[in-house]
Short mmCIF file of C-alpha atoms (C1' of nucleotides) in Angstrom, two decimals:
data_model
loop_
_atom_site.label_atom_id
_atom_site.label_comp_id
_atom_site.label_asym_id
_atom_site.label_seq_id
_atom_site.Cartn_x
_atom_site.Cartn_y
_atom_site.Cartn_z
CA MET A 1 -4.05 28.17 -21.13
CA ALA A 2 -3.01 31.77 -20.26
CA SER A 3 -1.48 31.38 -16.72
CA ASP A 4 -1.94 27.52 -15.85
CA HIS A 5 -1.93 28.85 -12.54
CA THR A 6 -4.80 26.59 -11.38
CA ARG A 7 -3.32 23.64 -12.60
CA SER A 8 -0.09 23.93 -11.06
CA ALA A 9 -1.75 25.14 -7.82
CA ILE A 10 -3.57 21.73 -8.03
CA LEU A 11 -0.57 19.61 -8.40
CA ALA A 12 1.68 20.93 -5.89
CA ALA A 13 -1.24 20.74 -3.09
CA ALA A 14 -2.07 17.49 -4.44
CA GLU A 15 1.57 16.13 -4.05
CA ARG A 16 1.76 17.79 -0.67
CA LEU A 17 -1.39 16.27 0.79
CA TYR A 18 -0.32 12.73 -0.74
CA ALA A 19 2.92 12.79 0.72
CA ASP A 20 1.88 14.25 3.93
CA ARG A 21 -1.46 11.90 4.59
CA GLY A 22 -1.19 9.03 2.08
CA PHE A 23 -3.41 8.45 -1.10
CA GLY A 24 -6.23 6.93 1.01
CA ASP A 25 -7.53 9.70 2.98
CA VAL A 26 -7.54 12.63 0.63
CA THR A 27 -10.09 13.73 -1.25
CA LEU A 28 -10.39 16.46 -4.37
CA ARG A 29 -12.33 18.64 -1.82
CA ASP A 30 -8.79 18.46 0.39
CA ILE A 31 -6.91 19.21 -2.54
CA VAL A 32 -8.92 21.91 -3.69
CA ALA A 33 -9.09 23.58 -0.38
CA GLU A 34 -5.41 23.75 -0.24
CA ALA A 35 -4.92 24.56 -3.57
CA GLY A 36 -7.51 27.49 -2.98
CA VAL A 37 -9.48 26.60 -6.17
CA ASN A 38 -12.88 25.17 -7.38
CA LEU A 39 -13.67 21.78 -6.87
CA ALA A 40 -14.61 21.34 -10.48
CA ALA A 41 -11.21 22.64 -11.46
CA VAL A 42 -9.56 19.04 -11.08
CA ASN A 43 -12.03 17.73 -13.75
CA TYR A 44 -11.74 20.23 -15.84
CA HIS A 45 -7.77 20.37 -15.89
CA PHE A 46 -7.22 16.65 -15.45
CA GLY A 47 -10.19 14.98 -16.59
CA SER A 48 -10.45 12.63 -13.15
CA LYS A 49 -9.15 12.13 -9.70
CA ASP A 50 -6.96 9.11 -11.29
CA GLU A 51 -5.22 10.99 -14.17
CA LEU A 52 -4.28 13.69 -11.75
CA ILE A 53 -2.24 11.20 -9.60
CA ALA A 54 -1.15 9.54 -12.50
CA GLU A 55 0.30 12.84 -13.94
CA LEU A 56 2.07 13.39 -10.56
CA PHE A 57 3.55 9.92 -10.55
CA VAL A 58 4.82 10.04 -14.20
CA THR A 59 6.65 13.48 -13.91
CA ARG A 60 8.53 12.19 -10.69
CA SER A 61 8.97 9.04 -12.03
CA ILE A 62 10.78 10.60 -15.38
CA ALA A 63 12.76 12.60 -13.42
CA THR A 64 14.28 9.77 -11.28
CA ASN A 65 14.86 7.75 -14.32
CA ARG A 66 16.23 10.39 -16.07
CA GLU A 67 18.91 11.02 -12.98
CA ARG A 68 19.39 7.17 -13.04
CA LEU A 69 20.17 6.76 -16.67
CA ARG A 70 22.29 9.80 -16.39
CA GLU A 71 24.46 8.35 -14.02
CA LEU A 72 24.63 4.80 -15.71
CA LYS A 73 25.52 6.39 -19.19
CA ALA A 74 28.28 8.51 -17.75
CA ALA A 75 29.93 5.40 -16.01
CA GLU A 76 29.84 3.33 -19.08
CA GLU A 77 30.82 5.83 -21.03
CA GLN A 78 33.94 6.45 -19.06
CA GLY A 79 34.78 2.85 -18.67
CA GLY A 80 34.54 2.18 -22.57
CA GLY A 81 31.35 0.60 -22.48
CA ARG A 82 31.70 -1.30 -19.24
CA ALA A 83 31.13 -0.03 -15.88
CA PRO A 84 32.32 -1.37 -12.88
CA ILE A 85 29.08 -3.09 -11.21
CA GLU A 86 29.54 -0.95 -7.90
CA VAL A 87 28.95 2.15 -10.18
CA ILE A 88 26.03 0.75 -11.96
CA LEU A 89 24.30 -0.43 -8.67
CA ARG A 90 24.82 2.84 -7.28
CA ALA A 91 23.16 4.67 -10.22
CA LEU A 92 20.40 2.58 -9.88
CA VAL A 93 19.73 3.07 -6.08
CA GLY A 94 21.52 6.06 -5.31
CA PRO A 95 19.16 8.82 -6.98
CA THR A 96 16.09 7.26 -4.99
CA LEU A 97 17.74 6.80 -1.87
CA ARG A 98 18.94 10.38 -1.41
CA GLY A 99 15.76 11.64 -2.69
CA CYS A 100 13.84 9.78 0.01
CA LEU A 101 16.46 9.71 2.86
CA GLY A 102 18.22 12.13 4.63
CA PRO A 103 17.06 14.67 7.48
CA GLU A 104 13.26 15.36 7.71
CA ASN A 105 13.26 18.66 6.66
CA GLN A 106 15.44 18.03 3.70
CA ARG A 107 13.12 15.58 2.40
CA SER A 108 11.49 17.13 -0.69
CA THR A 109 7.40 16.57 -1.16
CA ALA A 110 8.56 15.00 -4.26
CA ALA A 111 10.26 12.40 -2.35
CA ARG A 112 7.87 11.84 0.07
CA PHE A 113 5.05 11.80 -2.51
CA MET A 114 7.47 9.08 -4.00
CA ILE A 115 7.60 6.90 -0.80
CA ARG A 116 3.69 7.11 -0.78
CA ALA A 117 3.41 5.82 -3.95
CA SER A 118 5.77 3.03 -3.13
CA ILE A 119 3.63 2.06 -0.13
CA GLU A 120 0.12 2.41 -1.15
CA SER A 121 -0.08 1.17 -4.41
CA VAL A 122 -2.95 2.67 -5.88
CA PRO A 123 -4.54 1.69 -9.37
CA PRO A 124 -3.42 4.40 -11.58
CA ILE A 125 -0.03 4.05 -10.25
CA ARG A 126 0.21 0.45 -10.42
CA ARG A 127 -0.54 0.86 -14.34
CA ILE A 128 2.36 3.13 -14.93
CA LYS A 129 4.65 0.97 -12.77
CA ASN A 130 4.40 -2.03 -15.17
CA ARG A 131 5.80 0.13 -18.01
CA GLU A 132 8.97 0.88 -15.76
CA ILE A 133 10.39 -2.78 -16.48
CA ASP A 134 12.21 -1.41 -19.91
CA HIS A 135 13.90 0.89 -17.82
CA LEU A 136 15.19 -1.92 -15.28
CA ARG A 137 15.94 -3.82 -18.53
CA LYS A 138 18.60 -1.31 -19.39
CA PHE A 139 20.26 -1.79 -15.98
CA ALA A 140 20.27 -5.77 -16.28
CA GLY A 141 21.82 -5.14 -19.79
CA ALA A 142 24.83 -2.74 -18.28
CA MET A 143 25.36 -5.31 -15.22
CA ARG A 144 25.65 -8.04 -17.86
CA ARG A 145 28.13 -6.28 -19.61
CA SER A 146 29.99 -5.49 -16.34
CA LEU A 147 29.62 -9.04 -15.36
CA PRO A 148 29.92 -11.22 -18.23
CA ASP A 149 30.48 -14.23 -16.67
CA ARG A 150 27.43 -14.11 -14.63
CA SER A 151 24.43 -16.03 -15.51
CA ASP A 152 21.40 -13.67 -16.25
CA VAL A 153 19.53 -15.44 -13.44
CA ASP A 154 22.06 -14.31 -11.06
CA ILE A 155 21.95 -10.82 -12.70
CA TYR A 156 18.04 -10.45 -12.23
CA TRP A 157 18.60 -11.62 -8.63
CA GLY A 158 20.97 -9.31 -7.99
CA LEU A 159 19.23 -6.35 -9.44
CA ASN A 160 16.03 -7.44 -7.89
CA PHE A 161 17.96 -7.59 -4.23
CA ALA A 162 19.42 -4.30 -4.81
CA LEU A 163 16.23 -2.59 -5.46
CA ALA A 164 14.82 -4.84 -2.60
CA MET A 165 17.28 -3.16 0.03
CA ALA A 166 16.77 0.24 -1.12
CA HIS A 167 13.26 0.50 -1.33
CA HIS A 168 12.56 -1.70 1.81
CA THR A 169 14.93 0.66 3.59
CA ILE A 170 12.90 3.80 2.58
CA ARG A 171 9.68 2.16 3.46
CA GLU A 172 10.76 1.13 6.68
CA SER A 173 12.70 3.58 7.85
CA GLU A 174 10.96 4.61 10.78
CA ARG A 175 10.66 0.83 12.01
CA LEU A 176 14.64 0.68 11.25
CA THR A 177 15.16 3.74 13.61
CA LYS A 178 12.96 2.46 16.12
CA LEU A 179 14.14 -1.11 16.30
CA SER A 180 17.75 0.12 16.26
CA GLU A 181 16.91 2.68 19.07
CA GLY A 182 18.56 5.08 16.54
CA LYS A 183 21.76 3.51 16.16
CA CYS A 184 21.05 3.07 12.53
CA ASP A 185 21.55 6.56 11.17
CA LEU A 186 19.05 7.04 8.06
CA ASP A 187 20.05 10.67 7.80
CA ASP A 188 23.64 9.77 6.47
CA VAL A 189 22.09 8.97 3.00
CA GLU A 190 25.61 8.15 1.73
CA ASP A 191 26.75 5.47 4.47
CA VAL A 192 23.00 4.03 3.35
CA VAL A 193 23.88 3.99 -0.20
CA ALA A 194 27.26 2.41 0.23
CA ARG A 195 25.98 -0.17 2.58
CA VAL A 196 23.23 -1.07 0.10
CA VAL A 197 25.76 -1.16 -2.87
CA SER A 198 28.02 -3.09 -0.70
CA VAL A 199 25.75 -6.17 -0.19
CA ALA A 200 24.20 -5.99 -3.65
CA THR A 201 27.97 -6.06 -5.03
CA MET A 202 28.96 -9.42 -2.55
CA ALA A 203 25.45 -10.67 -3.93
CA LEU A 204 26.50 -10.40 -7.72
CA THR A 205 30.38 -11.22 -7.49
CA ALA A 206 30.43 -14.03 -4.79
CA GLY A 207 31.48 -17.53 -6.02
CA ARG A 208 28.52 -18.96 -8.08
CA SER A 209 28.30 -22.29 -6.42
CA GLU A 210 27.52 -20.78 -2.89
CA ALA A 211 24.64 -18.63 -4.12
CA LYS A 212 22.36 -21.84 -4.46
CA ALA A 213 24.08 -23.72 -1.52
CA PRO A 214 25.63 -21.06 0.70
CA SER A 215 26.58 -23.75 3.33
CA LYS A 216 25.62 -27.24 4.61
CA VAL A 217 23.84 -26.16 7.45
CA ALA A 218 21.88 -23.70 5.65
CA ALA A 219 21.25 -26.05 2.60
CA ARG A 220 18.04 -27.66 2.76
CA MET B 1 -22.01 -17.82 21.01
CA ALA B 2 -23.58 -21.28 19.82
CA SER B 3 -22.28 -22.29 16.71
CA ASP B 4 -20.02 -19.39 15.46
CA HIS B 5 -21.06 -20.39 12.32
CA THR B 6 -21.59 -16.68 10.97
CA ARG B 7 -18.58 -15.39 12.81
CA SER B 8 -16.30 -18.14 10.82
CA ALA B 9 -18.33 -17.52 7.53
CA ILE B 10 -17.39 -13.42 7.69
CA LEU B 11 -13.75 -14.13 8.41
CA ALA B 12 -13.36 -16.78 5.36
CA ALA B 13 -15.11 -14.62 3.09
CA ALA B 14 -13.24 -11.65 4.03
CA GLU B 15 -9.88 -13.13 3.81
CA ARG B 16 -10.65 -14.64 0.74
CA LEU B 17 -12.44 -11.30 -0.89
CA TYR B 18 -9.32 -9.26 0.62
CA ALA B 19 -6.47 -11.76 -0.94
CA ASP B 20 -8.38 -11.97 -4.48
CA ARG B 21 -9.16 -8.04 -4.65
CA GLY B 22 -7.57 -6.09 -2.23
CA PHE B 23 -8.56 -3.73 0.43
CA GLY B 24 -9.56 -1.20 -1.41
CA ASP B 25 -12.27 -2.39 -3.46
CA VAL B 26 -13.94 -4.97 -1.13
CA THR B 27 -16.77 -3.74 0.67
CA LEU B 28 -18.86 -4.98 3.65
CA ARG B 29 -21.50 -5.62 1.35
CA ASP B 30 -19.45 -7.91 -0.64
CA ILE B 31 -18.18 -9.74 2.11
CA VAL B 32 -21.72 -10.43 3.71
CA ALA B 33 -23.05 -11.52 0.26
CA GLU B 34 -19.92 -13.98 -0.26
CA ALA B 35 -20.52 -15.32 3.55
CA GLY B 36 -24.02 -15.56 2.92
CA VAL B 37 -25.00 -13.44 6.10
CA ASN B 38 -26.61 -10.28 7.11
CA LEU B 39 -25.01 -6.74 6.68
CA ALA B 40 -25.31 -6.07 10.10
CA ALA B 41 -23.51 -9.24 11.36
CA VAL B 42 -20.29 -7.83 10.98
CA ASN B 43 -20.63 -4.91 13.37
CA TYR B 44 -22.53 -7.32 15.46
CA HIS B 45 -19.31 -9.77 15.49
CA PHE B 46 -16.38 -7.55 15.26
CA GLY B 47 -17.64 -4.00 16.13
CA SER B 48 -16.53 -2.41 12.70
CA LYS B 49 -14.74 -3.04 9.50
CA ASP B 50 -11.34 -2.35 10.91
CA GLU B 51 -11.69 -4.73 13.85
CA LEU B 52 -12.61 -7.38 11.35
CA ILE B 53 -9.29 -6.79 9.17
CA ALA B 54 -7.36 -6.19 12.34
CA GLU B 55 -8.30 -9.91 13.43
CA LEU B 56 -7.66 -11.33 10.40
CA PHE B 57 -4.23 -9.93 10.31
CA VAL B 58 -3.33 -10.62 14.13
CA THR B 59 -4.27 -14.48 13.39
CA ARG B 60 -2.12 -14.79 10.68
CA SER B 61 0.74 -12.83 12.15
CA ILE B 62 0.59 -14.95 15.26
CA ALA B 63 0.80 -18.26 13.01
CA THR B 64 3.80 -16.82 11.37
CA ASN B 65 5.71 -15.49 14.24
CA ARG B 66 5.19 -18.65 16.38
CA GLU B 67 6.90 -20.49 13.27
CA ARG B 68 9.91 -18.45 12.99
CA LEU B 69 10.23 -18.52 16.78
CA ARG B 70 9.75 -22.23 16.75
CA GLU B 71 12.62 -22.71 14.13
CA LEU B 72 14.71 -20.01 15.98
CA LYS B 73 14.68 -21.70 19.52
CA ALA B 74 15.21 -25.20 18.04
CA ALA B 75 18.21 -24.03 16.55
CA GLU B 76 19.62 -22.02 19.31
CA GLU B 77 18.98 -24.85 21.62
CA GLN B 78 20.81 -27.61 19.25
CA GLY B 79 23.57 -25.11 19.36
CA GLY B 80 23.93 -24.45 23.25
CA GLY B 81 22.52 -21.16 22.93
CA ARG B 82 24.21 -19.92 19.57
CA ALA B 83 23.09 -20.68 16.26
CA PRO B 84 24.77 -20.42 12.85
CA ILE B 85 23.79 -17.17 11.40
CA GLU B 86 22.28 -18.87 8.52
CA VAL B 87 20.12 -20.91 10.67
CA ILE B 88 18.70 -18.00 12.02
CA LEU B 89 18.10 -16.07 8.88
CA ARG B 90 16.46 -18.89 7.59
CA ALA B 91 14.23 -19.16 10.23
CA LEU B 92 13.19 -15.14 10.09
CA VAL B 93 12.49 -15.44 6.27
CA GLY B 94 11.70 -19.00 5.53
CA PRO B 95 8.01 -19.12 7.04
CA THR B 96 7.05 -15.95 5.38
CA LEU B 97 8.66 -16.98 1.80
CA ARG B 98 7.58 -20.52 2.13
CA GLY B 99 3.89 -19.20 2.76
CA CYS B 100 3.91 -16.61 0.15
CA LEU B 101 5.76 -18.09 -2.80
CA GLY B 102 5.57 -21.36 -4.33
CA PRO B 103 3.21 -22.48 -7.28
CA GLU B 104 -0.02 -20.20 -7.58
CA ASN B 105 -2.15 -23.07 -6.97
CA GLN B 106 -0.61 -24.11 -4.12
CA ARG B 107 -0.63 -20.57 -2.34
CA SER B 108 -3.11 -20.80 0.37
CA THR B 109 -5.94 -18.06 0.84
CA ALA B 110 -3.95 -17.07 4.31
CA ALA B 111 -0.87 -16.45 2.13
CA ARG B 112 -2.20 -14.47 -0.46
CA PHE B 113 -4.01 -12.43 2.38
CA MET B 114 -0.56 -11.87 3.89
CA ILE B 115 0.63 -10.49 0.78
CA ARG B 116 -2.37 -7.79 0.04
CA ALA B 117 -1.54 -6.84 3.63
CA SER B 118 2.46 -6.24 2.94
CA ILE B 119 1.23 -4.64 -0.26
CA GLU B 120 -1.66 -2.37 0.55
CA SER B 121 -0.80 -1.16 4.12
CA VAL B 122 -4.12 -0.21 5.51
CA PRO B 123 -4.72 1.44 8.95
CA PRO B 124 -5.71 -1.03 11.08
CA ILE B 125 -2.97 -3.52 9.86
CA ARG B 126 -0.39 -0.47 10.22
CA ARG B 127 -1.09 -0.17 13.91
CA ILE B 128 -0.39 -4.03 14.52
CA LYS B 129 3.03 -4.00 12.54
CA ASN B 130 4.15 -1.45 15.10
CA ARG B 131 3.86 -3.79 17.53
CA GLU B 132 5.97 -6.43 15.67
CA ILE B 133 9.27 -4.79 17.13
CA ASP B 134 9.35 -6.92 20.22
CA HIS B 135 9.32 -10.14 17.66
CA LEU B 136 12.30 -8.48 15.49
CA ARG B 137 14.13 -7.75 18.83
CA LYS B 138 14.17 -11.20 19.77
CA PHE B 139 15.96 -12.19 16.32
CA ALA B 140 18.29 -9.30 16.92
CA GLY B 141 19.29 -10.80 20.22
CA ALA B 142 19.97 -14.30 18.15
CA MET B 143 22.04 -12.74 15.90
CA ARG B 144 24.15 -10.81 17.90
CA ARG B 145 24.86 -14.00 19.98
CA SER B 146 25.75 -15.72 17.07
CA LEU B 147 28.04 -13.05 15.62
CA PRO B 148 29.27 -11.51 18.94
CA ASP B 149 32.12 -9.62 17.14
CA ARG B 150 29.64 -7.59 15.04
CA SER B 151 28.50 -4.23 16.22
CA ASP B 152 24.70 -3.32 16.99
CA VAL B 153 24.52 -0.99 14.07
CA ASP B 154 25.70 -4.11 11.60
CA ILE B 155 23.43 -6.36 12.98
CA TYR B 156 20.49 -4.07 12.49
CA TRP B 157 21.42 -3.59 8.90
CA GLY B 158 21.45 -7.01 8.17
CA LEU B 159 18.36 -7.68 9.70
CA ASN B 160 16.96 -5.00 7.60
CA PHE B 161 18.34 -6.00 4.30
CA ALA B 162 17.07 -9.80 4.98
CA LEU B 163 13.68 -8.49 5.55
CA ALA B 164 14.15 -6.55 2.70
CA MET B 165 15.14 -9.10 0.24
CA ALA B 166 12.47 -11.57 1.26
CA HIS B 167 9.35 -9.02 1.54
CA HIS B 168 10.54 -7.41 -1.83
CA THR B 169 10.72 -10.58 -3.77
CA ILE B 170 6.94 -11.44 -2.16
CA ARG B 171 5.78 -8.12 -3.23
CA GLU B 172 7.19 -7.95 -6.65
CA SER B 173 7.46 -11.61 -7.76
CA GLU B 174 5.41 -10.74 -10.68
CA ARG B 175 7.73 -8.04 -11.84
CA LEU B 176 10.65 -10.45 -11.32
CA THR B 177 9.61 -13.13 -13.26
CA LYS B 178 8.04 -10.83 -16.19
CA LEU B 179 11.67 -8.69 -16.10
CA SER B 180 13.84 -12.05 -16.07
CA GLU B 181 11.40 -13.66 -18.75
CA GLY B 182 10.52 -16.38 -16.28
CA LYS B 183 14.44 -17.52 -15.97
CA CYS B 184 13.91 -16.47 -12.03
CA ASP B 185 12.07 -19.68 -11.07
CA LEU B 186 9.84 -18.32 -8.01
CA ASP B 187 8.31 -21.55 -7.49
CA ASP B 188 11.57 -23.09 -6.48
CA VAL B 189 10.59 -21.78 -2.90
CA GLU B 190 13.93 -23.33 -1.30
CA ASP B 191 16.16 -21.77 -3.94
CA VAL B 192 14.63 -18.16 -3.14
CA VAL B 193 15.34 -19.09 0.76
CA ALA B 194 18.96 -20.26 -0.12
CA ARG B 195 19.38 -17.03 -2.21
CA VAL B 196 18.26 -14.90 0.51
CA VAL B 197 19.85 -16.26 3.34
CA SER B 198 23.16 -16.37 1.42
CA VAL B 199 23.07 -12.88 0.43
CA ALA B 200 21.97 -11.69 3.89
CA THR B 201 24.98 -13.75 5.54
CA MET B 202 27.35 -12.20 3.36
CA ALA B 203 26.36 -8.73 4.25
CA LEU B 204 26.62 -9.74 8.08
CA THR B 205 30.10 -11.48 7.96
CA ALA B 206 32.06 -9.63 5.27
CA GLY B 207 34.86 -7.80 6.32
CA ARG B 208 33.68 -5.12 8.76
CA SER B 209 35.95 -2.08 7.14
CA GLU B 210 34.21 -2.92 3.88
CA ALA B 211 30.76 -2.38 5.18
CA LYS B 212 31.07 1.21 4.89
CA ALA B 213 33.53 1.85 2.01
CA PRO B 214 33.42 -1.47 -0.51
CA SER B 215 35.91 0.19 -3.06
CA LYS B 216 37.54 3.08 -3.88
CA VAL B 217 35.02 3.51 -7.03
CA ALA B 218 31.70 3.36 -4.74
CA ALA B 219 33.16 5.18 -2.09
CA ARG B 220 31.66 8.63 -2.01
"C1'" DG C 1 -43.87 -24.33 27.42
"C1'" DA C 2 -42.91 -19.44 28.98
"C1'" DT C 3 -38.88 -16.47 29.41
"C1'" DA C 4 -34.61 -14.53 28.91
"C1'" DG C 5 -30.69 -13.71 26.20
"C1'" DT C 6 -28.44 -14.03 21.87
"C1'" DT C 7 -28.53 -13.70 17.05
"C1'" DT C 8 -30.29 -12.59 12.51
"C1'" DC C 9 -32.57 -9.64 9.26
"C1'" DA C 10 -34.83 -5.82 6.55
"C1'" DT C 11 -34.03 -1.34 6.50
"C1'" DA C 12 -33.06 3.45 7.11
"C1'" DC C 13 -29.06 6.76 8.16
"C1'" DA C 14 -25.90 10.28 7.54
"C1'" DA C 15 -21.73 11.23 5.81
"C1'" DC C 16 -18.92 11.29 2.09
"C1'" DT C 17 -16.97 10.25 -2.75
"C1'" DG C 18 -15.88 11.73 -7.57
"C1'" DT C 19 -18.17 13.84 -11.20
"C1'" DT C 20 -21.59 16.91 -13.98
"C1'" DT C 21 -24.20 21.01 -15.14
"C1'" DG C 22 -24.82 25.33 -16.55
"C1'" DA C 23 -24.59 29.83 -15.59
"C1'" DA C 24 -21.06 33.72 -14.40
"C1'" DT C 25 -16.66 35.72 -15.31
"C1'" DT C 26 -12.40 36.29 -17.09
"C1'" DG C 27 -8.82 37.24 -20.86
"C1'" DC C 28 -7.89 38.21 -25.53
"C1'" DA C 29 -8.71 39.27 -30.40
"C1'" DA C 30 -10.68 41.98 -33.94
"C1'" DT D 1 -16.41 47.93 -27.71
"C1'" DT D 2 -17.98 43.53 -29.05
"C1'" DG D 3 -17.50 39.17 -29.64
"C1'" DC D 4 -15.81 34.38 -28.72
"C1'" DA D 5 -13.57 31.22 -26.39
"C1'" DA D 6 -11.41 29.68 -22.12
"C1'" DT D 7 -11.96 29.29 -17.29
"C1'" DT D 8 -13.96 29.40 -12.70
"C1'" DC D 9 -17.94 28.57 -9.94
"C1'" DA D 10 -21.71 27.44 -7.01
"C1'" DA D 11 -24.57 23.73 -6.62
"C1'" DA D 12 -26.05 19.76 -7.18
"C1'" DC D 13 -26.06 14.53 -8.60
"C1'" DA D 14 -25.68 9.89 -8.16
"C1'" DG D 15 -23.76 6.37 -6.05
"C1'" DT D 16 -21.12 4.32 -2.51
"C1'" DT D 17 -19.67 3.63 2.17
"C1'" DG D 18 -19.81 1.83 7.26
"C1'" DT D 19 -22.83 1.93 10.71
"C1'" DA D 20 -26.89 2.12 13.60
"C1'" DT D 21 -31.87 0.53 14.98
"C1'" DG D 22 -35.84 -1.93 16.06
"C1'" DA D 23 -38.33 -5.58 15.12
"C1'" DA D 24 -37.95 -10.50 14.53
"C1'" DA D 25 -36.23 -15.52 14.72
"C1'" DC D 26 -33.95 -18.58 17.45
"C1'" DT D 27 -31.89 -21.31 21.56
"C1'" DA D 28 -31.22 -22.97 25.80
"C1'" DT D 29 -32.97 -22.65 30.62
"C1'" DC D 30 -36.19 -23.34 34.19
#
DNA sequence: GATAGTTTCATACAACTGTTTGAATTGCAA
DNA sequence: TTGCAATTCAAACAGTTGTATGAAACTATC
């Protein structure tokens, strides 16, 4: 094991290249060239290309999930087991948004890698994502405790929409900038977080009857 | 040109295979085998694999966009140039949701293909998507006319969030079903449309000051 | 029914992919 | 130093990919 230098050089190079160019057109040869190591080193240290990708993704996922749960737990402890819904939602979408948006030069390689992972869903990553449900369930639980009057269905839809707004904004941030001709400032991350949390909160706290039939006009 | 039989057989086979297995692992050889034509036919009729994919995507995009604009125009004409925001949003997300959700066996190949296209963004499709901005601008215009007091920034964010909820729900429909243990019924498309429209409407019509600072707790 | 243009076909090509091999090198313990 | 395991390396492998080629088959026109 000695130095682990080769191993971590591969990880760093792979993350950087995937972040920049996507999974589609980055080959093992690109990675080892960038890392300055031998081609066979990847299979020696990771077993296969897929396992290399999986390791990268797992590492970053764990970090984000831990950050999310840390915020959630802190909030619930402070509120005696019940946190305000805004704070829960903030814990859910905040870490991801903060990691992936903000000024270009401040966006970490790790964050850009995770954006790629969310855009180009590649087999090894898809397998891991399926395990993320347990993590989301913890948030669903906290939301239920925060809004005990709300039905489970509404809770899940609220959770779904919160993630939707956060992830879509990240994925399509370029398009939103272009569409709005720069008027939507995606570098102001805290504003984005506030907007997402605000809308998701409204979705979860609006009068129940309106959820299914918002108005006579919009109703089927 | 004669019969066009080969050409359309390729298109049909390609759409079916891409819908079922994704772009990643469908080769030209798979397509021509499914279509019962010769390998060289693809390059003869379409020029390249990318142009085949692009043609498929453009065809389907045009159909959806036309449907959207048809609904939008009808609504604006009925309202004398100003449609209620709910109706505009419904025209924006309805056609896509209706095409891509609903009972599995009713989902057309075309719809499943478009889901794939939204999940696995492949170069030729990405190029086309960038041209879709003009289309979205028409909706932004209608929304502005419907909500003249709203700032442009709020309009664009509302548009962004509406698309976010619709697309994310389509992309992650399986996960939502699993997470909610079947409680969220994605086969009831009109309910999904109503939920998305409802939340997007709230996002666009809520008190302006709250948009940026929903509450003292959630504010930075 | 010959001719010209279009379409199909089998086949080859060139490039690239992830992975394997077995020998060379290194680092460390005895 | 010697010995042994861990690591690195160049090279080759086997498979797949999209594309190109040139001959064959077809189709319609005169």
